[in-house]
Amino acid sequence: MNILETCMVSKTYQVQNSTIKAVDEVSLSIKAGEFVALVGPSGSGKTTMLAMLAGLLTPSGGSIVINGQPLERMSDSQRTRFRRQNIGFTFQSSNLVPYLSVLENVELMLKVNGRDGRQERQQARDLLVKLGLGDRLNSKPSQLSGGQQQRVAIARSIIHNPDIVLADEPTASLDTERAIQVVSVFAELIHARRLAGVMVTHDLRMCRYVDRVIQMQDGRIRQVLSSRAEIDALAATAD
Ligand code: ADP
Ligand code: MG
């Protein structure tokens, strides 16, 4: 079943007297356990698309349906609650709360959803251990490397068991080795938990870990690569 579906989704921005079509009638669908990369040149509409999928930005046209529920039919408060429960996201800057520890940053997402019982808090610890951060639970974000911070951000985006996880350039500030570590862990979690995952990346090498690549250009889908051979060939062009 498709967890996420968009039908002819568009977003236009008005800048002074001109109209920019940032996303232009994009239709796509993503199944449970499927990890998709959104790639394309700067300005092609990737971040705008992701923000709409996250329910953070309202489309100018078209429809976004998550778990059978159209986002556009929800009131603002319904959408906010729906987003908290069903969607997790990670951004380029990891957006961790600086004065909270690693564990507290992840537990915060449980608190926001009113699910911070003993068992859930143990799951937060277990997830951080799995992500190789077992000895950093009480560290502050500033005491961590960029890769460690991104892994905390991934733990935070996934701890409340969303059905969808979205990441915008999660490896932008990392060297290749750390980037591979972060994306491979992310892929593993998406596959193991049967989530729908979308990652925006400008680093085509990271496509090795995804199941499908959607290339955008000028707000539209230019090409979709679905076979392992095609995707790996694309990734190899960046080596
Ligand atoms: P990408 O993430 O692929 O670089 P964006 O979604 O950020 O692309 O941008 C797509 C287009 O929309 C670009 O032309 C960009 O300048 C424009 N754009 C993005 N955000 C805004 C905004 N808030 N106001 C006006 N134009 C915007
Ligand atoms: Mg962007």
mmCIF file of N, CA and C in Angstrom, residues 74-136:
data_model
loop_
_atom_site.group_PDB
_atom_site.id
_atom_site.type_symbol
_atom_site.label_atom_id
_atom_site.label_comp_id
_atom_site.label_asym_id
_atom_site.label_seq_id
_atom_site.Cartn_x
_atom_site.Cartn_y
_atom_site.Cartn_z
ATOM 1 N N MET A 74 -7.510 18.927 6.030
ATOM 2 C CA MET A 74 -7.382 19.096 7.481
ATOM 3 C C MET A 74 -7.315 20.571 7.848
ATOM 4 N N SER A 75 -7.808 20.874 9.041
ATOM 5 C CA SER A 75 -7.621 22.231 9.558
ATOM 6 C C SER A 75 -6.155 22.353 9.992
ATOM 7 N N ASP A 76 -5.705 23.576 10.255
ATOM 8 C CA ASP A 76 -4.308 23.766 10.653
ATOM 9 C C ASP A 76 -3.962 22.947 11.898
ATOM 10 N N SER A 77 -4.867 22.943 12.860
ATOM 11 C CA SER A 77 -4.545 22.219 14.102
ATOM 12 C C SER A 77 -4.576 20.707 13.889
ATOM 13 N N GLN A 78 -5.492 20.243 13.031
ATOM 14 C CA GLN A 78 -5.509 18.805 12.711
ATOM 15 C C GLN A 78 -4.217 18.399 12.013
ATOM 16 N N ARG A 79 -3.791 19.274 11.097
ATOM 17 C CA ARG A 79 -2.584 18.969 10.329
ATOM 18 C C ARG A 79 -1.358 18.932 11.239
ATOM 19 N N THR A 80 -1.299 19.853 12.175
ATOM 20 C CA THR A 80 -0.166 19.887 13.108
ATOM 21 C C THR A 80 -0.100 18.588 13.913
ATOM 22 N N ARG A 81 -1.258 18.136 14.400
ATOM 23 C CA ARG A 81 -1.286 16.916 15.192
ATOM 24 C C ARG A 81 -0.948 15.697 14.316
ATOM 25 N N PHE A 82 -1.488 15.691 13.118
ATOM 26 C CA PHE A 82 -1.237 14.594 12.179
ATOM 27 C C PHE A 82 0.261 14.495 11.864
ATOM 28 N N ARG A 83 0.855 15.667 11.663
ATOM 29 C CA ARG A 83 2.278 15.724 11.332
ATOM 30 C C ARG A 83 3.112 15.172 12.492
ATOM 31 N N ARG A 84 2.812 15.587 13.686
ATOM 32 C CA ARG A 84 3.549 15.117 14.863
ATOM 33 C C ARG A 84 3.507 13.608 14.992
ATOM 34 N N GLN A 85 2.333 13.037 14.703
ATOM 35 C CA GLN A 85 2.165 11.604 14.924
ATOM 36 C C GLN A 85 2.695 10.754 13.775
ATOM 37 N N ASN A 86 2.610 11.292 12.563
ATOM 38 C CA ASN A 86 2.872 10.432 11.400
ATOM 39 C C ASN A 86 4.163 10.720 10.649
ATOM 40 N N ILE A 87 4.756 11.875 10.896
ATOM 41 C CA ILE A 87 5.886 12.289 10.077
ATOM 42 C C ILE A 87 7.073 12.652 10.952
ATOM 43 N N GLY A 88 8.264 12.220 10.509
ATOM 44 C CA GLY A 88 9.492 12.642 11.194
ATOM 45 C C GLY A 88 10.378 13.351 10.205
ATOM 46 N N PHE A 89 11.089 14.395 10.619
ATOM 47 C CA PHE A 89 12.038 14.988 9.667
ATOM 48 C C PHE A 89 13.354 15.430 10.271
ATOM 49 N N THR A 90 14.332 15.466 9.375
ATOM 50 C CA THR A 90 15.694 15.860 9.714
ATOM 51 C C THR A 90 16.123 16.885 8.688
ATOM 52 N N PHE A 91 16.743 17.944 9.143
ATOM 53 C CA PHE A 91 17.207 18.966 8.202
ATOM 54 C C PHE A 91 18.721 19.015 8.171
ATOM 55 N N GLN A 92 19.211 19.772 7.238
ATOM 56 C CA GLN A 92 20.647 19.915 7.022
ATOM 57 C C GLN A 92 21.359 20.346 8.300
ATOM 58 N N SER A 93 20.853 21.404 8.917
ATOM 59 C CA SER A 93 21.365 21.752 10.235
ATOM 60 C C SER A 93 20.529 20.902 11.177
ATOM 61 N N SER A 94 21.156 20.175 12.052
ATOM 62 C CA SER A 94 20.428 19.117 12.753
ATOM 63 C C SER A 94 19.359 19.644 13.697
ATOM 64 N N ASN A 95 19.374 20.953 14.012
ATOM 65 C CA ASN A 95 18.315 21.547 14.839
ATOM 66 C C ASN A 95 18.133 20.897 16.199
ATOM 67 N N LEU A 96 19.230 20.422 16.791
ATOM 68 C CA LEU A 96 19.121 19.855 18.135
ATOM 69 C C LEU A 96 19.027 20.995 19.136
ATOM 70 N N VAL A 97 18.382 20.720 20.247
ATOM 71 C CA VAL A 97 18.279 21.748 21.286
ATOM 72 C C VAL A 97 19.598 21.785 22.054
ATOM 73 N N PRO A 98 20.307 22.919 22.030
ATOM 74 C CA PRO A 98 21.689 22.940 22.529
ATOM 75 C C PRO A 98 21.849 22.657 24.026
ATOM 76 N N TYR A 99 20.845 23.035 24.813
ATOM 77 C CA TYR A 99 21.018 22.860 26.257
ATOM 78 C C TYR A 99 20.479 21.523 26.774
ATOM 79 N N LEU A 100 19.948 20.688 25.878
ATOM 80 C CA LEU A 100 19.508 19.349 26.280
ATOM 81 C C LEU A 100 20.560 18.318 25.883
ATOM 82 N N SER A 101 20.625 17.240 26.650
ATOM 83 C CA SER A 101 21.558 16.160 26.315
ATOM 84 C C SER A 101 21.038 15.405 25.086
ATOM 85 N N VAL A 102 21.896 14.524 24.575
ATOM 86 C CA VAL A 102 21.530 13.672 23.444
ATOM 87 C C VAL A 102 20.237 12.911 23.747
ATOM 88 N N LEU A 103 20.191 12.256 24.904
ATOM 89 C CA LEU A 103 19.009 11.474 25.261
ATOM 90 C C LEU A 103 17.776 12.379 25.412
ATOM 91 N N GLU A 104 17.962 13.529 26.047
ATOM 92 C CA GLU A 104 16.831 14.447 26.244
ATOM 93 C C GLU A 104 16.306 14.991 24.917
ATOM 94 N N ASN A 105 17.217 15.217 23.967
ATOM 95 C CA ASN A 105 16.780 15.693 22.653
ATOM 96 C C ASN A 105 15.845 14.678 21.987
ATOM 97 N N VAL A 106 16.157 13.395 22.138
ATOM 98 C CA VAL A 106 15.324 12.359 21.522
ATOM 99 C C VAL A 106 14.036 12.189 22.320
ATOM 100 N N GLU A 107 14.150 12.228 23.644
ATOM 101 C CA GLU A 107 12.954 12.081 24.497
ATOM 102 C C GLU A 107 11.956 13.229 24.285
ATOM 103 N N LEU A 108 12.492 14.366 23.896
ATOM 104 C CA LEU A 108 11.633 15.533 23.651
ATOM 105 C C LEU A 108 10.527 15.210 22.644
ATOM 106 N N MET A 109 10.894 14.454 21.588
ATOM 107 C CA MET A 109 9.907 14.092 20.562
ATOM 108 C C MET A 109 8.815 13.195 21.148
ATOM 109 N N LEU A 110 9.187 12.382 22.144
ATOM 110 C CA LEU A 110 8.184 11.533 22.807
ATOM 111 C C LEU A 110 7.262 12.395 23.653
ATOM 112 N N LYS A 111 7.856 13.358 24.353
ATOM 113 C CA LYS A 111 7.063 14.257 25.206
ATOM 114 C C LYS A 111 6.046 15.021 24.379
ATOM 115 N N VAL A 112 6.504 15.546 23.239
ATOM 116 C CA VAL A 112 5.631 16.328 22.367
ATOM 117 C C VAL A 112 4.385 15.521 21.990
ATOM 118 N N ASN A 113 4.557 14.201 21.867
ATOM 119 C CA ASN A 113 3.434 13.337 21.510
ATOM 120 C C ASN A 113 2.775 12.700 22.724
ATOM 121 N N GLY A 114 3.182 13.104 23.903
ATOM 122 C CA GLY A 114 2.591 12.537 25.113
ATOM 123 C C GLY A 114 2.852 11.047 25.257
ATOM 124 N N ARG A 115 4.047 10.599 24.769
ATOM 125 C CA ARG A 115 4.327 9.169 24.813
ATOM 126 C C ARG A 115 5.650 8.884 25.497
ATOM 127 N N ASP A 116 5.912 9.615 26.574
ATOM 128 C CA ASP A 116 7.220 9.469 27.206
ATOM 129 C C ASP A 116 7.163 8.605 28.463
ATOM 130 N N GLY A 117 6.465 7.494 28.352
ATOM 131 C CA GLY A 117 6.453 6.518 29.446
ATOM 132 C C GLY A 117 7.804 5.816 29.545
ATOM 133 N N ARG A 118 7.954 4.992 30.589
ATOM 134 C CA ARG A 118 9.207 4.309 30.861
ATOM 135 C C ARG A 118 9.672 3.468 29.658
ATOM 136 N N GLN A 119 8.718 2.733 29.061
ATOM 137 C CA GLN A 119 9.072 1.843 27.955
ATOM 138 C C GLN A 119 9.563 2.630 26.733
ATOM 139 N N GLU A 120 8.878 3.745 26.439
ATOM 140 C CA GLU A 120 9.279 4.566 25.296
ATOM 141 C C GLU A 120 10.654 5.189 25.545
ATOM 142 N N ARG A 121 10.890 5.591 26.785
ATOM 143 C CA ARG A 121 12.197 6.198 27.078
ATOM 144 C C ARG A 121 13.319 5.166 26.949
ATOM 145 N N GLN A 122 13.003 3.923 27.291
ATOM 146 C CA GLN A 122 13.988 2.858 27.096
ATOM 147 C C GLN A 122 14.242 2.659 25.597
ATOM 148 N N GLN A 123 13.194 2.797 24.785
ATOM 149 C CA GLN A 123 13.369 2.657 23.336
ATOM 150 C C GLN A 123 14.272 3.760 22.786
ATOM 151 N N ALA A 124 14.174 4.946 23.369
ATOM 152 C CA ALA A 124 15.047 6.045 22.940
ATOM 153 C C ALA A 124 16.506 5.682 23.208
ATOM 154 N N ARG A 125 16.773 5.149 24.409
ATOM 155 C CA ARG A 125 18.134 4.698 24.718
ATOM 156 C C ARG A 125 18.600 3.623 23.738
ATOM 157 N N ASP A 126 17.729 2.625 23.523
ATOM 158 C CA ASP A 126 18.106 1.504 22.659
ATOM 159 C C ASP A 126 18.440 1.982 21.245
ATOM 160 N N LEU A 127 17.631 2.917 20.758
ATOM 161 C CA LEU A 127 17.856 3.424 19.404
ATOM 162 C C LEU A 127 19.203 4.163 19.331
ATOM 163 N N LEU A 128 19.488 4.976 20.332
ATOM 164 C CA LEU A 128 20.759 5.714 20.342
ATOM 165 C C LEU A 128 21.946 4.747 20.434
ATOM 166 N N VAL A 129 21.785 3.676 21.191
ATOM 167 C CA VAL A 129 22.849 2.667 21.277
ATOM 168 C C VAL A 129 23.065 2.040 19.904
ATOM 169 N N LYS A 130 21.942 1.708 19.242
ATOM 170 C CA LYS A 130 22.007 1.102 17.909
ATOM 171 C C LYS A 130 22.712 2.029 16.915
ATOM 172 N N LEU A 131 22.534 3.341 17.131
ATOM 173 C CA LEU A 131 23.149 4.319 16.237
ATOM 174 C C LEU A 131 24.596 4.638 16.664
ATOM 175 N N GLY A 132 25.113 3.876 17.605
ATOM 176 C CA GLY A 132 26.503 4.046 18.012
ATOM 177 C C GLY A 132 26.741 5.218 18.943
ATOM 178 N N LEU A 133 25.698 5.624 19.657
ATOM 179 C CA LEU A 133 25.828 6.792 20.529
ATOM 180 C C LEU A 133 25.626 6.428 22.000
ATOM 181 N N GLY A 134 25.782 5.139 22.303
ATOM 182 C CA GLY A 134 25.534 4.656 23.664
ATOM 183 C C GLY A 134 26.391 5.347 24.712
ATOM 184 N N ASP A 135 27.591 5.763 24.328
ATOM 185 C CA ASP A 135 28.467 6.409 25.318
ATOM 186 C C ASP A 135 28.341 7.937 25.286
ATOM 187 N N ARG A 136 27.375 8.445 24.504
ATOM 188 C CA ARG A 136 27.204 9.901 24.421
ATOM 189 C C ARG A 136 25.823 10.368 24.881
#
